[in-house]
Coordinates of C-alpha atoms in Angstrom, one line a residue:
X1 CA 0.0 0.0 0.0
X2 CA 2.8 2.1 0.6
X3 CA 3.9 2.1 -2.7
X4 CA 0.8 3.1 -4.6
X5 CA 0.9 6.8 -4.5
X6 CA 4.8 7.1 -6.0
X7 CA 3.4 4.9 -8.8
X8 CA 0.4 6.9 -9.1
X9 CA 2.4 10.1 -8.7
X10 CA 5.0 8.2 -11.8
X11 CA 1.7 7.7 -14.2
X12 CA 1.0 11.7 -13.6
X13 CA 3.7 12.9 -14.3
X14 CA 4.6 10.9 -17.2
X15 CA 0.9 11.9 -18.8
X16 CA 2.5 15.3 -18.5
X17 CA 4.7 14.9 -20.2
X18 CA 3.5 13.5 -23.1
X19 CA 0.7 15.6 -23.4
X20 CA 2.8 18.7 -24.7
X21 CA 4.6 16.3 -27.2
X22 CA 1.9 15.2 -28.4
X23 CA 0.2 18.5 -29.1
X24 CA 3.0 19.4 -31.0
X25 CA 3.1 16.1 -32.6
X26 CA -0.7 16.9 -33.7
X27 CA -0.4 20.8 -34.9
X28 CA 3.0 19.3 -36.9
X29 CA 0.5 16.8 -38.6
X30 CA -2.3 19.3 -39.2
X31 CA 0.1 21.7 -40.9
X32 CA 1.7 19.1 -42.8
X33 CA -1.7 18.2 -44.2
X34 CA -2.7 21.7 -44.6
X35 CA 0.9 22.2 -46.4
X36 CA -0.1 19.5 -48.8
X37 CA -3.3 19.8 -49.4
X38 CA -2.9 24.1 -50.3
X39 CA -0.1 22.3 -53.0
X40 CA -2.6 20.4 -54.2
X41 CA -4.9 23.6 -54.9
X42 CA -2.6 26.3 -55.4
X43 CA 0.7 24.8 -56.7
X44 CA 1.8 28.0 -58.1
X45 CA 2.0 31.6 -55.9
X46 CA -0.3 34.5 -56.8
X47 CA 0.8 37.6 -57.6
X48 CA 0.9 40.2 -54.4
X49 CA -1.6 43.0 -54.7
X50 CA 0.9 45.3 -55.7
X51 CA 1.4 43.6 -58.9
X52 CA -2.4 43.6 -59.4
X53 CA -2.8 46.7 -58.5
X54 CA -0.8 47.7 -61.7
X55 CA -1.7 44.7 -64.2
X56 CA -5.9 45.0 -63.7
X57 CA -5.8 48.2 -65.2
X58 CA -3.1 48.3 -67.4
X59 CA -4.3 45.2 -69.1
X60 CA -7.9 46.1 -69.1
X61 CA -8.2 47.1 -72.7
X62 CA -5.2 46.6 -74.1
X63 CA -3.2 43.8 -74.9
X64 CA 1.2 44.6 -73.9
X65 CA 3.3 43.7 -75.9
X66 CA 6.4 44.7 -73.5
X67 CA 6.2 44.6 -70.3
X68 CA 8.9 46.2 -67.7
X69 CA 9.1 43.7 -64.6
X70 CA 11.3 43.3 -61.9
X71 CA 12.0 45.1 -58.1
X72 CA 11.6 49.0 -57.4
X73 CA 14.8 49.7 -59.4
X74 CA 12.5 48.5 -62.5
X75 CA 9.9 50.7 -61.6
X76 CA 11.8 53.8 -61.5
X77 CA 14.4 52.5 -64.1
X78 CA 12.3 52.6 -67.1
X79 CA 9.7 54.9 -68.9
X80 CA 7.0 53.0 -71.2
X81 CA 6.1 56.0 -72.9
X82 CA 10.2 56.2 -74.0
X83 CA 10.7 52.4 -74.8
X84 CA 7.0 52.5 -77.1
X85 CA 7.9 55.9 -79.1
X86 CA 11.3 54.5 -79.9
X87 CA 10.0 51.4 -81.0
X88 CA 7.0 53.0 -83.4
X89 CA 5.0 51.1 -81.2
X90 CA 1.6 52.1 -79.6
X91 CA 1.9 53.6 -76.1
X92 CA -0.1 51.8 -74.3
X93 CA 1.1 48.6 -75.4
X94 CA 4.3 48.7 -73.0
X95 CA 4.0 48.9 -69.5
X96 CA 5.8 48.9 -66.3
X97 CA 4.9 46.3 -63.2
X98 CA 7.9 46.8 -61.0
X99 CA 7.1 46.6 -57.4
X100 CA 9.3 46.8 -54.9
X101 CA 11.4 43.4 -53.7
X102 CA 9.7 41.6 -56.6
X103 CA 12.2 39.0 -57.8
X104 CA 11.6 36.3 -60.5
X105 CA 9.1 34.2 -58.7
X106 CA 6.9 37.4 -58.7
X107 CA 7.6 38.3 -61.9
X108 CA 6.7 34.8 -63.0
X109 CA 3.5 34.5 -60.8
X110 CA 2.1 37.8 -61.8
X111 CA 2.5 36.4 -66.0
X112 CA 0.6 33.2 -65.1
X113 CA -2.1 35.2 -63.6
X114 CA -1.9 37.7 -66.4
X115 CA -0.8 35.4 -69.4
X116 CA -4.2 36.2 -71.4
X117 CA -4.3 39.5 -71.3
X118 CA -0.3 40.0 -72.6
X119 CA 0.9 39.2 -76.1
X120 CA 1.6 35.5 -76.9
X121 CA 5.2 37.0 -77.6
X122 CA 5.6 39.3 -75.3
X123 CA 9.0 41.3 -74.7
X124 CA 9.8 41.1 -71.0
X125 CA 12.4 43.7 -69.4
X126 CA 13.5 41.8 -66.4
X127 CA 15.2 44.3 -64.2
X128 CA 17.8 41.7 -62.1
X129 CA 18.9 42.8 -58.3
X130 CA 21.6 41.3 -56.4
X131 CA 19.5 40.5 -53.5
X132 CA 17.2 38.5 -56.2
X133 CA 19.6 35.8 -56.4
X134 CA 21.6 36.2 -52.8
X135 CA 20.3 33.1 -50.1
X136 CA 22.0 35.5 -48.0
X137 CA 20.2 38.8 -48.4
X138 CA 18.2 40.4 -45.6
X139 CA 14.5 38.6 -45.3
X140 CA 12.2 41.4 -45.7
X141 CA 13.6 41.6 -49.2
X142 CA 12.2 38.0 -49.8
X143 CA 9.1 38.6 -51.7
X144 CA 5.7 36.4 -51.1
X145 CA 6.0 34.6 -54.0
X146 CA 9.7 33.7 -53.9
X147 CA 8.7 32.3 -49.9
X148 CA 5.7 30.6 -51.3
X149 CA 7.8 29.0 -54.1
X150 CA 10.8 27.6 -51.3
X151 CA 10.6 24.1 -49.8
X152 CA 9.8 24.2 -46.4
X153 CA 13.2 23.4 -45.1
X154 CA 14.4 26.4 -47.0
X155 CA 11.9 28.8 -45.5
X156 CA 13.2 28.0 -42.1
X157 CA 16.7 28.7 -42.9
X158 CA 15.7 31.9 -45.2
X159 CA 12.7 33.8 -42.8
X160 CA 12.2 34.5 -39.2
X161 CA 9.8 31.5 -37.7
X162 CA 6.6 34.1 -38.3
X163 CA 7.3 34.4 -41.7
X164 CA 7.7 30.9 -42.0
X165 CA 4.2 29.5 -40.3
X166 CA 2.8 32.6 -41.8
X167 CA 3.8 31.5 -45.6
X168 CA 1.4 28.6 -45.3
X169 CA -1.4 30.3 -45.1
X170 CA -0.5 32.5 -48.5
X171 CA -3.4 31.0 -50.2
X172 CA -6.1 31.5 -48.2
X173 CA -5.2 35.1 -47.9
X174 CA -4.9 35.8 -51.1
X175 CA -8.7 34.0 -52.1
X176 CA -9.8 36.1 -48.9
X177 CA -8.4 39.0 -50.3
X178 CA -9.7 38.7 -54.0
X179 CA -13.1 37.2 -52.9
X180 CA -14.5 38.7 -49.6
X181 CA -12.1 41.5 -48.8
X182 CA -11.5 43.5 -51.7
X183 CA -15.5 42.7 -53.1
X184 CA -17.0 43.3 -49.9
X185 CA -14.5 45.7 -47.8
X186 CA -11.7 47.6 -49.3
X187 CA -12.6 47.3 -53.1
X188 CA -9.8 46.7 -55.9
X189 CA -6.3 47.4 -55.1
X190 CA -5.1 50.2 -56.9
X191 CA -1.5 52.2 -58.0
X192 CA -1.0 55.7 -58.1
X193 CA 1.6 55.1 -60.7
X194 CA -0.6 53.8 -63.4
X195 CA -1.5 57.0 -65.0
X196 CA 2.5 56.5 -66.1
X197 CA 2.1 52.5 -67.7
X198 CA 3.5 52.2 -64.3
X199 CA 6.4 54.0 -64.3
X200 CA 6.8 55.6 -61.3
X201 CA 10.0 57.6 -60.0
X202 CA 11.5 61.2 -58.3
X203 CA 13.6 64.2 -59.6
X204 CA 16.5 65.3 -57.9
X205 CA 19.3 64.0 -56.2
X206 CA 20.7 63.0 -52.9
X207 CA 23.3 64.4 -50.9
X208 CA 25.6 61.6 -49.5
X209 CA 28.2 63.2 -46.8
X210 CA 31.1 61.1 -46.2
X211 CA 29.5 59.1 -43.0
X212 CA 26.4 58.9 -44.4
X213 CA 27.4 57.1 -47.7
X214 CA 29.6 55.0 -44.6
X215 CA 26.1 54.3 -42.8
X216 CA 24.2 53.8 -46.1
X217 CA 26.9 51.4 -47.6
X218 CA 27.1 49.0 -44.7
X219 CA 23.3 48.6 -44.6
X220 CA 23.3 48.1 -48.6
X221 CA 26.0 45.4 -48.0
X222 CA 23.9 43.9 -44.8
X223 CA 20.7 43.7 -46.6
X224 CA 22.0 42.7 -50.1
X225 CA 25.5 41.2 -50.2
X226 CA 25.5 39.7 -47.0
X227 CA 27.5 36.1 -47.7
X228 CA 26.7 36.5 -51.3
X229 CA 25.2 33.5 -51.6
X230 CA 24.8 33.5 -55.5
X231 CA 24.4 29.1 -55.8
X232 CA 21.5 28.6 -53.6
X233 CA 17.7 28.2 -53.7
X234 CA 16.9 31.5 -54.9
X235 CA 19.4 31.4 -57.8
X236 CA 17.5 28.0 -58.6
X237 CA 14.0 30.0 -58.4
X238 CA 14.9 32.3 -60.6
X239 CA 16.5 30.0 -63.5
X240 CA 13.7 27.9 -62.8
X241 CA 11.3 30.9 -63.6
X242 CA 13.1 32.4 -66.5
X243 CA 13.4 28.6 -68.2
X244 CA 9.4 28.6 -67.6
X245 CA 8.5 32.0 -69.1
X246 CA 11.4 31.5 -72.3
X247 CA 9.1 27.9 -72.1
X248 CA 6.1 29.5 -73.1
X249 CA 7.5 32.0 -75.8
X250 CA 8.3 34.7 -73.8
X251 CA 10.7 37.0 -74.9
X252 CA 13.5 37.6 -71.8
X253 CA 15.7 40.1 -71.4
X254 CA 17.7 40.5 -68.2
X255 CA 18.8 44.4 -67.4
X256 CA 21.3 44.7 -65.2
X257 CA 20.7 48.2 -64.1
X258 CA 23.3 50.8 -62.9
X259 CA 25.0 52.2 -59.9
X260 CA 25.6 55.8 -58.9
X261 CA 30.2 56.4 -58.8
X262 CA 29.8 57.1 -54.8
X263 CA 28.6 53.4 -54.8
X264 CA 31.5 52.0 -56.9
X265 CA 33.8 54.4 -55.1
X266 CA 32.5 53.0 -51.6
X267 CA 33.0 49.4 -52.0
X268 CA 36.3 49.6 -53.5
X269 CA 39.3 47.9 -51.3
X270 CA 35.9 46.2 -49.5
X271 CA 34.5 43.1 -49.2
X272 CA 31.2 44.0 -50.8
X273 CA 33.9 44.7 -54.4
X274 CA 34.3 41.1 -54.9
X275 CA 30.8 39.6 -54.3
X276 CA 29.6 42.5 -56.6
X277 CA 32.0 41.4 -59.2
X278 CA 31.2 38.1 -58.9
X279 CA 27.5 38.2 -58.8
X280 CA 27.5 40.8 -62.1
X281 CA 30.0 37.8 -63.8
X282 CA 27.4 35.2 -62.7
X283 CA 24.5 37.2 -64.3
X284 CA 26.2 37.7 -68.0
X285 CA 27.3 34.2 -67.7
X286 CA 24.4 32.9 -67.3
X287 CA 22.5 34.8 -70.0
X288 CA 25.4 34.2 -72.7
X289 CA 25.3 30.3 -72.5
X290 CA 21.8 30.2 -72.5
X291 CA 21.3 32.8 -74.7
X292 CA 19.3 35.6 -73.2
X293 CA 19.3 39.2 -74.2
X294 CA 21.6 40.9 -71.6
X295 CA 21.9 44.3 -70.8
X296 CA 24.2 45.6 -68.3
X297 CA 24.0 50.0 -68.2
X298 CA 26.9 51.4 -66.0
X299 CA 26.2 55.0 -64.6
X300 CA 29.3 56.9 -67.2
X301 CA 27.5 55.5 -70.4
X302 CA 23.8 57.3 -69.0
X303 CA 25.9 60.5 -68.4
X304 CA 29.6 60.5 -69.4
X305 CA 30.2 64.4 -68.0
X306 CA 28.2 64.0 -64.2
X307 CA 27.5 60.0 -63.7
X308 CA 26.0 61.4 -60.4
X309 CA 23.3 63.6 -61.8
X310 CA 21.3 60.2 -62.8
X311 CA 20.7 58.7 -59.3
X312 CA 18.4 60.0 -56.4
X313 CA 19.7 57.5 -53.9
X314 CA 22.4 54.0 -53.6
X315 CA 20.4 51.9 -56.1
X316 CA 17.8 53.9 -58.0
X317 CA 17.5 56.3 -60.8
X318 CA 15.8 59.9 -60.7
X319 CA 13.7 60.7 -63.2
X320 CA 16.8 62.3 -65.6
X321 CA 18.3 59.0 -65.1
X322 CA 15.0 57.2 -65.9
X323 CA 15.1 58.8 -69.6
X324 CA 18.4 58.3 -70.4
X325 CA 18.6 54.6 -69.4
X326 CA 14.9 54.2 -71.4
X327 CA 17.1 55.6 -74.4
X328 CA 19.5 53.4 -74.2
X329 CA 18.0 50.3 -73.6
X330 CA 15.2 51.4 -76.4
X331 CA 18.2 51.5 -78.8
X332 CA 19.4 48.4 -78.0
X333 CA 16.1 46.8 -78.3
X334 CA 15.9 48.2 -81.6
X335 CA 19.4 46.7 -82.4
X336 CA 18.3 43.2 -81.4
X337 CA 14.9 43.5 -83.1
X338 CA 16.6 44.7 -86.3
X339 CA 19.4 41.6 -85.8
X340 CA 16.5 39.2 -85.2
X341 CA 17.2 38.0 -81.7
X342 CA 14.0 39.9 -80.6
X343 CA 10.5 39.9 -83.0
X344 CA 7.4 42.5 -82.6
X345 CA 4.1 41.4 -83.9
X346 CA 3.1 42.5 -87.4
X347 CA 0.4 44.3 -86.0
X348 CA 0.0 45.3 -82.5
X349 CA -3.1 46.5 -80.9
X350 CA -4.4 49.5 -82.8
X351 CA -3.7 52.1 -80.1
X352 CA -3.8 55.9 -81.2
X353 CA -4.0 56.9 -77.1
X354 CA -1.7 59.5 -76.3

């Protein structure tokens, strides 16, 4: 009799125990299953609402046939209005998407969701980022659609734990968000940019004293560069997505957009010089052996006499830099559509639109 209560006290303690492991052995379950089955729905990621926000109504009424896409130096980088008048191509008919920290995996989501209402042989301007490639790059600039499009085991490495658990319930967000939220509460998402084709940048410039361009150039290299991890998932991602869109005719062409002198200036003798180098030598190489248009624009060729005057901050152009890189990259668009590596339709949509 003596001996009953310690084995009673035993039993209790050891249901105690197991009852937290086997909570946690249940929630792991239920997401797996939850995990599985949103695959099985939604295999591919939808596009953020920023991306709709800018292809509802530019593709409303007429069907692009070049499309600017790409991160927030895209969207500041390039002026439709430039690239179509260049081309003798109707206005309307090029637009810009760029959002900011979209990568491939947007870029790709937002053409799946999109792919009827854009040109069967669509040009896409694919403005490229280091931190669009870099497993190593700060996680806010990991974009929805590149997290949706990670294994698991990746998310956990790439994203804080909130991100993570949060990224597997994408899908129901998104179908709450086009089907009861924005119908019932908000209404359609909508860009003050689209007046533009989606261009959407600043005038002026930025002063950089000495320790601020210090500060500004170790948070760049934080965010961005950090380990430059140019071999990893995200470099898979966006081969994978180019190798899809190229798949279904799509006409790629990587930019490779420039840097003000203070930045080239800053990194020199650094550690951020090599990774730079290295990342800009993985791009080109990639594109020449598998034979995608590549464009890289330095800073001197947009202004040879002030290189500065182009740039408004680190990474992106004001609008004086905006037009001169749409210039150039119009003329070399010409250049490859008169060598044959690029193709316009005959006839696109009969736009007379200013």
């Amino acid at each position: 009799a003596a001996v009953t209560p310690h084995v009673t006290r035993l039993r209790r303690v050891r249901t105690a125990t197991h009852r937290p492991q086997g909570a946690l052995w249940a929630v792991g379950i239920i997401l797996a299953l939850h995990g599985w089955a949103t695959l099985w729905v939604y295999p591919q990621p939808m596009p953020r609402r920023d991306l709709r926000a800018k292809l509802d109504p530019l593709t409303a009424e007429v069907q692009p046939v070049v499309m600017v896409a790409g991160d927030s130096r895209a969207e500041c980088g390039l002026i439709p209005r430039m690239l179509a008048e260049r081309l003798g191509i109707p206005k309307r008919t090029v637009i810009n998407i760029g959002t900011p920290a979209c990568d491939m995996p947007g870029v790709l989501a937002a053409y799946r969701a999109y792919a009827e209402r854009l040109h069967p042989d669509l040009i896409l301007l694919v403005s490229v980022s280091v931190a669009g490639i870099n497993d190593g790059a700060l996680q806010t600039m990991i974009g929805d659609e590149t997290l949706w499009s990670l294994r698991l085991r990746e998310r956990w490495s790439m994203a804080p734990p909130g991100r993570v658990v949060q990224s597997l319930f994408f899908a129901e967000r998104e179908w709450m968000r086009r089907n009861l939220t924005e119908p019932l509460l908000t209404g359609a998402p909508q860009s003050d940019s689209v007046a533009d084709q989606g261009y959407r940048g600043k005038t002026g410039r930025h002063a950089y004293p000495p320790d601020v361009l210090a500060t500004e150039l170790r948070k760049l290299g934080d965010a961005w560069y950090a380990r430059g991890a140019f071999a990893g998932a995200r470099w898979r991602l966006f081969r994978d997505a180019v190798a899809t869109l190229r798949a279904r005719s799509v006409q790629v062409v990587i930019v490779d957009p420039p840097v003000p002198p203070r930045f080239s200036a800053g990194i020199a003798g650094t550690s951020l010089a090599p990774v730079d180098a290295r990342y800009h030598e993985q791009l080109a190489g990639y594109c020449a052996d598998m034979a995608i248009p590549y464009l890289r624009v330095t800073a001197d060729e947009l202004h040879p006499a002030e290189p500065a005057d182009s740039f408004i901050s680190l990474m992106h152009l004001n609008r004086s830099g905006a037009e001169r890189m749409s210039r150039q990259v119009a003329d070399q668009l010409a250049v490859w559509l008169e060598d044959g590596v690029l193709h316009l339709p005959a006839n696109p949509n009969d736009d007379t639109s200013p």
